[in-house]
């Protein structure tokens, strides 16, 4: 089995599959194993092949697949809390840290780099129906990103309704919004409206 090298922020993308976390009704993008495997396939490289193998297994073992999906969502929430703590320069909760470290240790070893389709990939063992295997790339990403958090500047969107995580790659490192066109403009509009209201009250 081959797995393409992953982006540094893949674990952030995974944590963000639940969005608008500050609202009464957040948006959930993973509502079952099929959604999780579709998300996996969209990561490109060799990931569609992994998703195909996992799909065949989940079709034959639906009960076990449901349990595995529940574990995957549990891990996502632990990763989100852990990344938020790092973004806020706080210590990751011990229980969360221990679980992430445990799962990273169980992820497939990146033992051999090989050529693949004109590029390169990691060669790992055959497919296993486990959380650490299915989300191995996410765990690799977390294992690489969290220790280097200062260099990568993990941030959480300043919009209290959004709470999206992102990497701040701005030159001065002061990016506050996940997207200026959405959350940033909404914040500007709120400030503008507040000023108008204050003016009305003062008049």
Coordinates of C-alpha atoms in Angstrom, one line a residue:
X1 CA 0.0 0.0 0.0
X2 CA 1.3 3.5 -0.9
X3 CA 0.4 6.8 0.8
X4 CA 1.4 10.1 -0.7
X5 CA 3.2 12.6 1.5
X6 CA 0.6 14.7 3.3
X7 CA 0.2 18.4 3.7
X8 CA 1.3 19.9 7.1
X9 CA -2.3 21.1 7.8
X10 CA -4.2 17.8 6.9
X11 CA -5.1 17.3 10.6
X12 CA -6.5 20.9 10.6
X13 CA -8.6 20.1 7.6
X14 CA -9.9 17.0 9.3
X15 CA -10.7 18.9 12.5
X16 CA -12.6 21.5 10.4
X17 CA -15.0 18.9 9.0
X18 CA -17.3 20.2 11.7
X19 CA -17.7 23.9 11.1
X20 CA -19.5 26.9 12.6
X21 CA -18.8 25.4 16.0
X22 CA -19.8 28.5 17.9
X23 CA -23.4 28.4 16.5
X24 CA -26.3 26.6 18.2
X25 CA -26.3 24.2 15.2
X26 CA -22.8 23.6 13.8
X27 CA -22.5 22.1 10.3
X28 CA -21.4 18.5 10.3
X29 CA -19.8 17.2 7.1
X30 CA -19.2 13.7 8.3
X31 CA -22.4 11.9 9.0
X32 CA -21.3 8.3 8.4
X33 CA -18.5 6.1 7.1
X34 CA -19.4 6.9 3.5
X35 CA -18.7 10.6 4.2
X36 CA -15.5 9.9 5.9
X37 CA -14.2 7.7 3.1
X38 CA -15.3 10.3 0.5
X39 CA -13.3 12.9 2.5
X40 CA -10.3 10.5 2.5
X41 CA -10.5 10.0 -1.2
X42 CA -10.5 13.7 -1.9
X43 CA -7.1 14.1 -0.4
X44 CA -5.6 12.9 -3.7
X45 CA -2.4 11.0 -4.3
X46 CA -2.9 7.3 -3.3
X47 CA -5.7 8.1 -0.9
X48 CA -8.6 7.1 -3.3
X49 CA -7.1 3.6 -3.3
X50 CA -7.1 3.4 0.5
X51 CA -10.7 4.7 0.5
X52 CA -11.7 2.0 -2.0
X53 CA -10.2 -0.8 0.1
X54 CA -11.9 0.6 3.2
X55 CA -15.2 0.9 1.4
X56 CA -15.1 -2.8 0.4
X57 CA -14.3 -3.7 4.0
X58 CA -17.1 -1.5 5.5
X59 CA -19.6 -3.0 3.1
X60 CA -18.9 -6.5 4.4
X61 CA -18.6 -5.4 8.1
X62 CA -21.2 -2.6 8.6
X63 CA -21.4 -2.9 12.4
X64 CA -17.6 -2.7 12.8
X65 CA -17.5 0.1 10.3
X66 CA -20.0 2.1 12.4
X67 CA -17.8 1.6 15.5
X68 CA -14.8 2.7 13.5
X69 CA -16.6 5.8 12.3
X70 CA -17.5 6.7 15.9
X71 CA -13.9 6.4 16.9
X72 CA -12.9 8.6 14.0
X73 CA -15.3 11.3 15.1
X74 CA -14.0 11.0 18.7
X75 CA -10.4 11.4 17.4
X76 CA -11.5 14.5 15.4
X77 CA -12.8 16.2 18.4
X78 CA -9.7 15.4 20.5
X79 CA -7.6 16.8 17.6
X80 CA -9.7 19.9 17.5
X81 CA -9.4 20.6 21.2
X82 CA -5.6 19.9 21.1
X83 CA -5.0 22.2 18.1
X84 CA -7.1 24.9 19.7
X85 CA -5.0 24.7 22.9
X86 CA -1.8 24.9 20.8
X87 CA -3.3 27.9 18.9
X88 CA -4.0 29.6 22.2
X89 CA -0.5 28.8 23.5
X90 CA -1.9 26.6 26.2
X91 CA -1.0 23.1 27.3
X92 CA -3.0 20.3 25.6
X93 CA -5.2 18.6 28.2
X94 CA -3.3 15.5 29.4
X95 CA -6.1 13.1 28.4
X96 CA -6.3 14.5 24.9
X97 CA -2.5 14.6 24.5
X98 CA -2.2 10.9 25.6
X99 CA -4.8 9.8 23.2
X100 CA -3.3 11.6 20.2
X101 CA 0.2 10.3 21.1
X102 CA -1.2 6.8 21.4
X103 CA -2.9 6.9 18.0
X104 CA 0.2 8.5 16.4
X105 CA 2.3 5.6 17.7
X106 CA -0.2 3.1 16.2
X107 CA -0.2 4.8 12.7
X108 CA 1.5 2.9 9.9
X109 CA 5.2 3.5 9.9
X110 CA 6.6 5.6 7.0
X111 CA 9.3 3.1 6.5
X112 CA 10.2 3.3 2.9
X113 CA 10.0 6.1 0.3
X114 CA 9.2 4.9 -3.3
X115 CA 8.5 6.4 -6.7
X116 CA 4.8 6.6 -7.6
X117 CA 3.1 8.0 -10.7
X118 CA 6.0 10.4 -11.5
X119 CA 6.1 11.5 -7.9
X120 CA 6.9 9.9 -4.5
X121 CA 5.0 8.0 -1.8
X122 CA 5.4 6.2 1.4
X123 CA 5.2 2.4 1.3
X124 CA 3.2 1.0 4.2
X125 CA 1.8 -2.4 5.1
X126 CA -1.5 -3.9 3.7
X127 CA -4.8 -2.4 4.6
X128 CA -6.0 -2.9 8.2
X129 CA -9.5 -2.0 9.4
X130 CA -8.3 0.3 12.2
X131 CA -8.6 3.9 13.1
X132 CA -4.8 4.4 13.1
X133 CA -4.5 3.0 9.6
X134 CA -7.6 4.7 8.1
X135 CA -6.5 8.1 9.4
X136 CA -2.8 7.4 9.3
X137 CA -2.1 10.5 7.2
X138 CA -4.1 12.7 9.6
X139 CA -2.1 11.3 12.5
X140 CA 1.2 11.8 10.6
X141 CA 0.2 15.4 10.0
X142 CA -0.7 16.0 13.7
X143 CA 2.6 14.4 14.8
X144 CA 4.6 16.7 12.5
X145 CA 2.6 19.8 13.1
X146 CA 2.0 20.0 16.8
X147 CA 5.7 19.9 17.9
X148 CA 6.4 22.6 15.3
X149 CA 3.4 24.8 16.2
X150 CA 5.5 27.9 16.8
X151 CA 6.9 27.7 13.3
X152 CA 3.6 27.0 11.6
X153 CA 1.4 29.5 13.5
X154 CA -1.8 27.5 14.2
X155 CA -4.7 29.9 14.6
X156 CA -8.4 29.8 15.4
X157 CA -10.7 32.2 13.6
X158 CA -11.6 35.2 15.7
X159 CA -15.2 35.0 14.7
X160 CA -16.8 33.4 17.8
X161 CA -19.4 31.7 15.6
X162 CA -16.9 30.2 13.2
X163 CA -13.9 28.9 15.3
X164 CA -12.3 27.4 12.1
X165 CA -8.6 26.4 12.5
X166 CA -6.0 27.5 10.0
X167 CA -2.3 28.1 9.5
X168 CA -1.3 31.7 9.5
X169 CA 1.0 32.1 6.6
X170 CA 0.8 35.9 6.5
X171 CA 4.1 37.8 6.4
X172 CA 3.6 39.5 9.8
X173 CA 1.8 36.6 11.4
X174 CA -1.3 38.6 12.5
X175 CA -4.0 36.9 10.5
X176 CA -7.2 36.7 12.6
X177 CA -9.9 35.3 10.2
X178 CA -10.2 32.0 8.4
X179 CA -11.3 34.0 5.4
X180 CA -11.4 37.8 5.0
X181 CA -14.3 37.6 2.5
X182 CA -16.6 35.9 5.0
X183 CA -15.7 36.1 8.7
X184 CA -13.4 39.2 8.2
X185 CA -16.1 41.2 6.4
X186 CA -18.8 40.2 8.8
X187 CA -16.7 41.5 11.7
X188 CA -16.1 44.8 9.8
X189 CA -19.8 45.0 9.2
X190 CA -20.6 44.4 12.9
X191 CA -18.1 47.1 14.0
X192 CA -19.5 49.6 11.4
X193 CA -23.1 48.9 12.6
X194 CA -22.0 49.3 16.3
X195 CA -20.5 52.7 15.5
X196 CA -23.6 53.8 13.7
X197 CA -25.7 52.7 16.7
X198 CA -23.4 54.6 19.1
X199 CA -23.8 57.7 17.0
X200 CA -27.6 57.4 17.0
X201 CA -27.6 57.0 20.8
X202 CA -25.2 59.9 21.2
X203 CA -27.4 62.1 19.1

